[in-house]
PDB file of C-alpha atoms in Angstrom:
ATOM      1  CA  UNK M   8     129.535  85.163 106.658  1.00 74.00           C
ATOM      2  CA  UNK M   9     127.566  88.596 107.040  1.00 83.00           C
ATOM      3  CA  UNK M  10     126.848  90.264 109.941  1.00 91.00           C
ATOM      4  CA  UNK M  11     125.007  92.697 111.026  1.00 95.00           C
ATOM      5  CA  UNK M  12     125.237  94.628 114.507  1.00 96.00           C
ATOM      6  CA  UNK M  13     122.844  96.990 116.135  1.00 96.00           C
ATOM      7  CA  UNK M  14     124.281  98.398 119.139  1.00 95.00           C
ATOM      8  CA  UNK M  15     121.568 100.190 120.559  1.00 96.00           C
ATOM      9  CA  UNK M  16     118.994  97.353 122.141  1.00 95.00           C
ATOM     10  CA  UNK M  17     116.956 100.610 123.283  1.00 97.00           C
ATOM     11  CA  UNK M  18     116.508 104.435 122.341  1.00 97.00           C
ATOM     12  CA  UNK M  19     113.636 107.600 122.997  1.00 97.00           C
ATOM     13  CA  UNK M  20     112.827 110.287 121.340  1.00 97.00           C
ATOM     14  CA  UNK M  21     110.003 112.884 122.249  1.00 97.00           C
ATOM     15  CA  UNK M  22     107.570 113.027 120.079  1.00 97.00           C
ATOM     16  CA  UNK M  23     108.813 115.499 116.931  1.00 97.00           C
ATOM     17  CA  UNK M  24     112.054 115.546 117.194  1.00 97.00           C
ATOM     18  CA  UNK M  25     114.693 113.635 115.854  1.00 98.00           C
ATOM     19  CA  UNK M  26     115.899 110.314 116.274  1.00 98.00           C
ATOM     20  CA  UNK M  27     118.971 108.025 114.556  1.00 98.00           C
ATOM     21  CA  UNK M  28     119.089 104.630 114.705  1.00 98.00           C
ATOM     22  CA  UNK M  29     122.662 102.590 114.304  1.00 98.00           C
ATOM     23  CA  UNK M  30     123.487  99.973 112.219  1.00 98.00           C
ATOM     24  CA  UNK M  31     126.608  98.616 111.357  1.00 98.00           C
ATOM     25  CA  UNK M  32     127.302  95.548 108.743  1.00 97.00           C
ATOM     26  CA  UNK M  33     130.458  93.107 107.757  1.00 95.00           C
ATOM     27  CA  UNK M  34     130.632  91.175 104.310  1.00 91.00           C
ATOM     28  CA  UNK M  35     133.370  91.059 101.374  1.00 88.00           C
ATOM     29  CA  UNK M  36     130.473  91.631  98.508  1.00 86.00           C
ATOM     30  CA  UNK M  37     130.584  94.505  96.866  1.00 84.00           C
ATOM     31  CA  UNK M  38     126.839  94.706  95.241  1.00 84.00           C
ATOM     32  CA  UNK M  39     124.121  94.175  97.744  1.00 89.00           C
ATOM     33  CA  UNK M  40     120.752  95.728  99.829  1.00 91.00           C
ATOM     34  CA  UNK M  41     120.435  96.987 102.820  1.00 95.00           C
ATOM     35  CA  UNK M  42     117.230  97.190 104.258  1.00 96.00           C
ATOM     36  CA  UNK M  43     115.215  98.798 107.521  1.00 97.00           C
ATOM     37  CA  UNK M  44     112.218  96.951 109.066  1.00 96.00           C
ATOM     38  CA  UNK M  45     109.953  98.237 111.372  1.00 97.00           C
ATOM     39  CA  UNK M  46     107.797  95.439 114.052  1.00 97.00           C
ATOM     40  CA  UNK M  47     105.051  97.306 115.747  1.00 96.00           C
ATOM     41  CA  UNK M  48     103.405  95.969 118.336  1.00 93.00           C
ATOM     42  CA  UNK M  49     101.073  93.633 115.616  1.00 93.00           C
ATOM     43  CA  UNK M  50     104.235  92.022 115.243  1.00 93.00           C
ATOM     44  CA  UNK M  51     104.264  92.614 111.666  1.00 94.00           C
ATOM     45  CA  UNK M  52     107.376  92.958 110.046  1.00 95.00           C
ATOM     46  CA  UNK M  53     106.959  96.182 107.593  1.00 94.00           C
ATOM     47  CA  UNK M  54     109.709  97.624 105.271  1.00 94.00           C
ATOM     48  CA  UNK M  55     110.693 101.244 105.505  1.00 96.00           C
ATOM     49  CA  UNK M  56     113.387 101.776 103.253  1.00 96.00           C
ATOM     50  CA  UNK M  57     115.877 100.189 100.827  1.00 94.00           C
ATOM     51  CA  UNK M  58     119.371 100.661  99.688  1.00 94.00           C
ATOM     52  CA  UNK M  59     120.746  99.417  97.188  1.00 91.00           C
ATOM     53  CA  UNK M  60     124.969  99.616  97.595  1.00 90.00           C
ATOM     54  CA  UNK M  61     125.872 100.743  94.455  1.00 88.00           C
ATOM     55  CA  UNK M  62     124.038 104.120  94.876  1.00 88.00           C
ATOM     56  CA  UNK M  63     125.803 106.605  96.641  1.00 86.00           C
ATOM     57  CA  UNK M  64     122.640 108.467  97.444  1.00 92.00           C
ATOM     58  CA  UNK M  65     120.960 108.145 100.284  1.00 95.00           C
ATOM     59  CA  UNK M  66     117.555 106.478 100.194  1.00 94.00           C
ATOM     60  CA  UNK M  67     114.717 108.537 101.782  1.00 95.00           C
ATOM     61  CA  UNK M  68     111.304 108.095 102.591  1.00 94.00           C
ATOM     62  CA  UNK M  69     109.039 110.785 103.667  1.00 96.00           C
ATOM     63  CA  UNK M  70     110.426 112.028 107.286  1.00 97.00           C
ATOM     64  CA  UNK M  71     112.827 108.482 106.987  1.00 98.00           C
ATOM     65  CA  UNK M  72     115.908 108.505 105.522  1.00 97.00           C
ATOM     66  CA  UNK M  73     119.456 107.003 105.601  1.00 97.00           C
ATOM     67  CA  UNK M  74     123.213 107.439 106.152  1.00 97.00           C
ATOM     68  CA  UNK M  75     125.146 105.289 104.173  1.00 96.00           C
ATOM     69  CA  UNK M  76     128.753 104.840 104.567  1.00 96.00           C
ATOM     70  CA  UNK M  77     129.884 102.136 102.520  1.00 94.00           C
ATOM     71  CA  UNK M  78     133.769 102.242 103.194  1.00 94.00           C
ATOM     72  CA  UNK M  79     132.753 102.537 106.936  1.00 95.00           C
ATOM     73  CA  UNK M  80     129.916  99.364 106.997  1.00 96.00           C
ATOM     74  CA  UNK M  81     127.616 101.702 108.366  1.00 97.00           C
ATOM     75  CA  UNK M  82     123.719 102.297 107.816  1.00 97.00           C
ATOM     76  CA  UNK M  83     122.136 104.524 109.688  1.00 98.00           C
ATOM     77  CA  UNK M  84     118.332 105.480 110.037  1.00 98.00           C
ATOM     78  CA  UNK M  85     117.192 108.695 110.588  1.00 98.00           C
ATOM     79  CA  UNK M  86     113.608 109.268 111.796  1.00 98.00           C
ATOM     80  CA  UNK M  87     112.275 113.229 111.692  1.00 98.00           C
ATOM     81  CA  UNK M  88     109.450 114.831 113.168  1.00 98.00           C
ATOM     82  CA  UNK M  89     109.078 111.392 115.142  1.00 98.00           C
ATOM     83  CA  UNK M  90     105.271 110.632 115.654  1.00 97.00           C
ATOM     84  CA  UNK M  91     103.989 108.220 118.311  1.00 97.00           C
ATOM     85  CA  UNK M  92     103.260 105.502 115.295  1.00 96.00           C
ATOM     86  CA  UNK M  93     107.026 105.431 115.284  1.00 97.00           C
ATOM     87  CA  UNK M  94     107.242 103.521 118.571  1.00 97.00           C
ATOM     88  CA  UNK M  95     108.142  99.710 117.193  1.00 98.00           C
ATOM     89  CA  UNK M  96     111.326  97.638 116.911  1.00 97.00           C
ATOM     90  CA  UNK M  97     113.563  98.295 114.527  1.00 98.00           C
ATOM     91  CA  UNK M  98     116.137  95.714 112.468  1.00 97.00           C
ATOM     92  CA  UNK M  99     118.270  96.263 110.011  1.00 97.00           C
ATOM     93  CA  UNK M 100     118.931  93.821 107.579  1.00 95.00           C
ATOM     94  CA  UNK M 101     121.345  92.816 104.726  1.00 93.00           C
ATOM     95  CA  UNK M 102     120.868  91.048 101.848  1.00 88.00           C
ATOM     96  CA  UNK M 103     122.878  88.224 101.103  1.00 74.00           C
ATOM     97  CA  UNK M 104     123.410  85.717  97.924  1.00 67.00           C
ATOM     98  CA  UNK M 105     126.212  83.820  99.308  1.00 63.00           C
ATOM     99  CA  UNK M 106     127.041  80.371  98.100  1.00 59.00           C
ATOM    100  CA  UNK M 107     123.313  80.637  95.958  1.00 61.00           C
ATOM    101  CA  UNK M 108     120.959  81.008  99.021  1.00 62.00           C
ATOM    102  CA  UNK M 109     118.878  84.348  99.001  1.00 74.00           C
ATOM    103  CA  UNK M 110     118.514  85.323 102.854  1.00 78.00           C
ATOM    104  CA  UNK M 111     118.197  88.418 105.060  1.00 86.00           C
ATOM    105  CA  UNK M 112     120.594  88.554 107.645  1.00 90.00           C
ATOM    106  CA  UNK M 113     118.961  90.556 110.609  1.00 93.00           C
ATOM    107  CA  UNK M 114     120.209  92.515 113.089  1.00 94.00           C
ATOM    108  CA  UNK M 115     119.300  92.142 116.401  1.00 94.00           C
ATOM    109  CA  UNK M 116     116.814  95.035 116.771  1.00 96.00           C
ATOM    110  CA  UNK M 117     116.602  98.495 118.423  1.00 97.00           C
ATOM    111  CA  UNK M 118     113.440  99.414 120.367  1.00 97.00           C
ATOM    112  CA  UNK M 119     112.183 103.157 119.572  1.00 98.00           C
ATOM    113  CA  UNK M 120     109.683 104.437 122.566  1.00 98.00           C
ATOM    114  CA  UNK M 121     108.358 107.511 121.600  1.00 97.00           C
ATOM    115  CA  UNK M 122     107.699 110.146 124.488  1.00 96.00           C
ATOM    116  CA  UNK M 123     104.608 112.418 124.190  1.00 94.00           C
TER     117      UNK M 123
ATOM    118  CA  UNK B  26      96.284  93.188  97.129  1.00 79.00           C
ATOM    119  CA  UNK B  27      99.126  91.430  97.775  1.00 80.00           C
ATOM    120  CA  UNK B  28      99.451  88.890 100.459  1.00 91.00           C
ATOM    121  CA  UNK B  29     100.609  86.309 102.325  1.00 95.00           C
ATOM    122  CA  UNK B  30      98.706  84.258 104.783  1.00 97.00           C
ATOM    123  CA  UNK B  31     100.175  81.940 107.541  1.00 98.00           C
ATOM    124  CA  UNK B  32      97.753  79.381 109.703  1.00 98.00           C
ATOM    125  CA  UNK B  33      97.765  79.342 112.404  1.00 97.00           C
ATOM    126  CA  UNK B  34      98.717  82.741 113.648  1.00 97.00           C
ATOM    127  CA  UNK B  35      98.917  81.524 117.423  1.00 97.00           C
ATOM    128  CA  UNK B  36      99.444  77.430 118.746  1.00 97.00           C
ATOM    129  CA  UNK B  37     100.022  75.923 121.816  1.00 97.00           C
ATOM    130  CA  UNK B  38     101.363  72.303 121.346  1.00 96.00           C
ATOM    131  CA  UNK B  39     103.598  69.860 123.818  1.00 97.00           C
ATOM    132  CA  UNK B  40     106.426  68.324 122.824  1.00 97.00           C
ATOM    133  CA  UNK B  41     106.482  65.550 120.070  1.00 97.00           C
ATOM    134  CA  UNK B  42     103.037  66.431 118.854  1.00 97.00           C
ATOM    135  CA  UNK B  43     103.833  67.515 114.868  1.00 97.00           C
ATOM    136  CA  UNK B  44     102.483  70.148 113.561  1.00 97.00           C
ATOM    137  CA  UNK B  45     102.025  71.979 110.618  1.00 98.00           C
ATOM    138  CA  UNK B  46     102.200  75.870 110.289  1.00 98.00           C
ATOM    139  CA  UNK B  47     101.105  76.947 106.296  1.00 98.00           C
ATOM    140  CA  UNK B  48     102.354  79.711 104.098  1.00 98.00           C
ATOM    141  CA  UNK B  49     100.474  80.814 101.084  1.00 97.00           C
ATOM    142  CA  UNK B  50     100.922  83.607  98.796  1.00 96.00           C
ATOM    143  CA  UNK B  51      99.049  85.449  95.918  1.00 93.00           C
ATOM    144  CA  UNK B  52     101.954  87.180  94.107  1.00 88.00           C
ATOM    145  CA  UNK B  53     103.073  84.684  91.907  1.00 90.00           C
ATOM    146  CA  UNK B  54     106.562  85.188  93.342  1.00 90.00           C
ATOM    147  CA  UNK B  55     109.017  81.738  93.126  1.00 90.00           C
ATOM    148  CA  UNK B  56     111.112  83.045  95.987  1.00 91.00           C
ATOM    149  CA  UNK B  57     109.752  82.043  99.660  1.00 94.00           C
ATOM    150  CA  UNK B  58     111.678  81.552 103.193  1.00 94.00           C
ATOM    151  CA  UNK B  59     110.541  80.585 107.033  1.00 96.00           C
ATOM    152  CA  UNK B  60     112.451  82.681 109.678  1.00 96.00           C
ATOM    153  CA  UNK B  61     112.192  82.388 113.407  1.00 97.00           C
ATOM    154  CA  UNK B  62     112.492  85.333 115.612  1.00 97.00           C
ATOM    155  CA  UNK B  63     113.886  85.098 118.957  1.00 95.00           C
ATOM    156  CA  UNK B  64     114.695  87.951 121.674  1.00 90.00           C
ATOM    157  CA  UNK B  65     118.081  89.317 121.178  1.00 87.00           C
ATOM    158  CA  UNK B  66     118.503  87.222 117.894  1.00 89.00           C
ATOM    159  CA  UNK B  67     116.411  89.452 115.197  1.00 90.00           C
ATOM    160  CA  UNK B  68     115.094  87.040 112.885  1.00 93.00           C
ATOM    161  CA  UNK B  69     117.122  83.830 111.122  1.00 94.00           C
ATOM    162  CA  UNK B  70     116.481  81.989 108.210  1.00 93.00           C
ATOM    163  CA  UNK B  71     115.434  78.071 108.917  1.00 96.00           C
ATOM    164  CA  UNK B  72     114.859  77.177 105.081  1.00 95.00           C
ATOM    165  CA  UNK B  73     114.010  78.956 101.429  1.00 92.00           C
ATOM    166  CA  UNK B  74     113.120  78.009  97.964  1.00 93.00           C
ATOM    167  CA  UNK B  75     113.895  79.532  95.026  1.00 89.00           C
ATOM    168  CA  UNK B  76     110.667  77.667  92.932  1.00 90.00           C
ATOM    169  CA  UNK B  77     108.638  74.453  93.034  1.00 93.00           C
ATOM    170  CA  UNK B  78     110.428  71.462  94.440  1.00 90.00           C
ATOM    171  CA  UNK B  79     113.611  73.463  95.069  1.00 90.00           C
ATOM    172  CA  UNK B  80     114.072  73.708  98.544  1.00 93.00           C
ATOM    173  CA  UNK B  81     117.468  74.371 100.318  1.00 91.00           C
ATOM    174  CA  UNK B  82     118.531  74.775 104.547  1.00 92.00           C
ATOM    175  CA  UNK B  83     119.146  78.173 105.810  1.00 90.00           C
ATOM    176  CA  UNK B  84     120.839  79.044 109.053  1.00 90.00           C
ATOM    177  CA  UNK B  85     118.998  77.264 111.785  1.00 95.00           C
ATOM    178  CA  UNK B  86     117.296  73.761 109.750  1.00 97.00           C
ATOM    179  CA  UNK B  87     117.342  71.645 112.752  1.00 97.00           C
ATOM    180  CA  UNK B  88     114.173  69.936 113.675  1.00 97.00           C
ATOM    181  CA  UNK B  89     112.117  71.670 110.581  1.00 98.00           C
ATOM    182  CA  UNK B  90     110.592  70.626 107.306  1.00 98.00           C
ATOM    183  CA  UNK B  91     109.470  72.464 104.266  1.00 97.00           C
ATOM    184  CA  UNK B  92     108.158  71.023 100.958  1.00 95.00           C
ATOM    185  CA  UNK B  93     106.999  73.253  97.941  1.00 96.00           C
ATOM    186  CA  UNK B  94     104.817  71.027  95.723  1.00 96.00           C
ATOM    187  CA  UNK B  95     103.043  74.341  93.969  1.00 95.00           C
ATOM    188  CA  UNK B  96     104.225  77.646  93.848  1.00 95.00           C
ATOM    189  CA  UNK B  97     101.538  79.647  96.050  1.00 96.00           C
ATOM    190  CA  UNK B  98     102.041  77.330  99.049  1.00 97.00           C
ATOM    191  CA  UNK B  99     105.191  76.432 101.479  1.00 98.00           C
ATOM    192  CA  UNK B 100     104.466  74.722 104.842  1.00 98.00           C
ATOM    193  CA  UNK B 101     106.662  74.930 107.651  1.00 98.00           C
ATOM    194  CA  UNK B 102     106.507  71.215 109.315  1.00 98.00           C
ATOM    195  CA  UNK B 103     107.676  70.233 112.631  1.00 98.00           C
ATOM    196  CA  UNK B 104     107.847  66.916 112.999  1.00 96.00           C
ATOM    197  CA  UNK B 105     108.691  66.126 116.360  1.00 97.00           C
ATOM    198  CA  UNK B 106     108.063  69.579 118.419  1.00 97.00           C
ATOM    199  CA  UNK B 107     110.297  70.745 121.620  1.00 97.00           C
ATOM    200  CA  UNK B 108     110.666  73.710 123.889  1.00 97.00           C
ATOM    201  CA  UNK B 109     113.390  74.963 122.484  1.00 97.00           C
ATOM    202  CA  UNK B 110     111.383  76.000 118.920  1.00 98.00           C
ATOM    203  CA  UNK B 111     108.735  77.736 120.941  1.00 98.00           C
ATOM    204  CA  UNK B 112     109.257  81.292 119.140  1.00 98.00           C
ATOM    205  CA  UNK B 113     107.214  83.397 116.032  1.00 98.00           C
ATOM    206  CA  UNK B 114     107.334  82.391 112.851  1.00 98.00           C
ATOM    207  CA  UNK B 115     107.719  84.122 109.669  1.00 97.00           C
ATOM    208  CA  UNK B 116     107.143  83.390 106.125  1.00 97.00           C
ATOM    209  CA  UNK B 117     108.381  85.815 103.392  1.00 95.00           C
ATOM    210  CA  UNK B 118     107.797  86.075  99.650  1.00 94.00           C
ATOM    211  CA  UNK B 119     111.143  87.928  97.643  1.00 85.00           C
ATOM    212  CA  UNK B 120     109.968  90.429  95.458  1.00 73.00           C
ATOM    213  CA  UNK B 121     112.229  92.627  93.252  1.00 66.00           C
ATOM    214  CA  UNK B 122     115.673  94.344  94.270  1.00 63.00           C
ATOM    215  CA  UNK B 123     115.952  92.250  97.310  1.00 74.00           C
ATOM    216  CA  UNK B 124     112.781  93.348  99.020  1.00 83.00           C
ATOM    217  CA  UNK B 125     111.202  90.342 100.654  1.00 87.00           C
ATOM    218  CA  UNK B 126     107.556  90.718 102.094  1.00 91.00           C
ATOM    219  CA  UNK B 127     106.255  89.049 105.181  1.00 94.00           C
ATOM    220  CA  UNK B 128     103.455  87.481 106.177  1.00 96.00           C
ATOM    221  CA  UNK B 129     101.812  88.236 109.444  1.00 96.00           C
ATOM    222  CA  UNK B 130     103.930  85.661 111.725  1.00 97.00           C
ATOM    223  CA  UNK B 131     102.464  82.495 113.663  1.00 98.00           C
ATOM    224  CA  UNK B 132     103.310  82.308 117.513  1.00 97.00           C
ATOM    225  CA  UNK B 133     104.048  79.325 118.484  1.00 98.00           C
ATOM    226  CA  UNK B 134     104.801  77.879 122.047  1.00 98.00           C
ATOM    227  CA  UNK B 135     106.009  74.227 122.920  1.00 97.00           C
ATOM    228  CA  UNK B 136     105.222  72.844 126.364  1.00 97.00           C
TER     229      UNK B 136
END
């Protein structure tokens, strides 16, 4: 079964400057999507960026982007100019279509405080 | 706009008092899944369906329900409530390349 491992429960980061966020993943697929969420306080699960494993570009959005090291398992999230709208938890999540069933498997989350 | 609604977004029940926590979606999508979310868990998948009357157990089924009579709607139903299911709820709607979109959550808390 997948897996998916954040090891950092907590990071900070003053406000504009950079941040990364670990992620690290197991499975045996070879095609699948990895995914970052962001949970403000509102509790709302929002995406922030998608990639899909068979591109060996990095997926960026505005000051978010990734590092994705697909022999290594790893997917990393890079936050730049960090603003205090940042502050939220963070999960990564993997795709998965084993055995039929469609699912995200989550990490377990890393909370970004954002100093001023 | 797209969205997906879940009622009620907060409940405070006691234990063996079902309930009934709805999904409901305007994107025409087939896919939809309940997750719970639980401190130092992240979020796991109870059940999904991939379209109307297909319904299937995801990683934590136990003590949960779902039907999908029409394709907009897919209640979460707990039948027989305890403390240990006190967490927030999510629904979420898959929409193209594996993006899935989530409704607002429901809090729920069991006495």
């Amino acid at each position: 079964a997948q897996t998916v491992t954040q090891s950092q429960p907590e990071m900070s980061v003053q406000e504009a400057e950079t941040v990364t966020l670990s992620c690290t993943y197991d499975t045996s697929e070879s095609d699948y999507y990895l995914f970052w969420y962001k949970q403000p306080p509102s509790r709302q699960m929002i995406l922030v960026i998608r990639q899909e494993a068979y591109k060996q570009q990095n997926a960026t959005e505005n000051r978010f982007s990734v590092n994705f090291q697909k022999a290594a398992k790893s997917f990393s999230l890079k936050i730049s100019d960090s603003q205090l709208g940042d502050a939220a938890m963070y999960f990564c999540a993997y795709r998965s279509e084993q055995g039929g069933a469609q699912k995200l498997v989550f990490g377990q989350g890393t909370r970004l405080t954002i100093n001023p | 706009e797209a969205q997906v609604t879940q009622n009620p977004r907060y409940l405070i029940t006691v234990t063996g008092k079902k309930l009934t926590v709805t999904c409901s979606q305007n994107m025409n999508h087939e896919y939809m899944s309940w997750y719970r979310q639980d401190p130092g868990l992240g979020l796991r998948q109870i059940y999904y369906s991939m379209n109307v009357e297909v319904t299937d157990k995801g990683d934590v089924p136990e003590g949960y329900k779902v039907s999908r009579k029409e394709k907009r709607n897919f209640p979460l139903i707990l039948e027989s409530p305890s403390p240990n299911q006190t967490s927030l709820y999510f629904c979420a709607v898959g929409l193209n390349l594996g993006t899935q979109y989530f409704g607002p959550g429901t809090r729920l808390l069991v006495l």
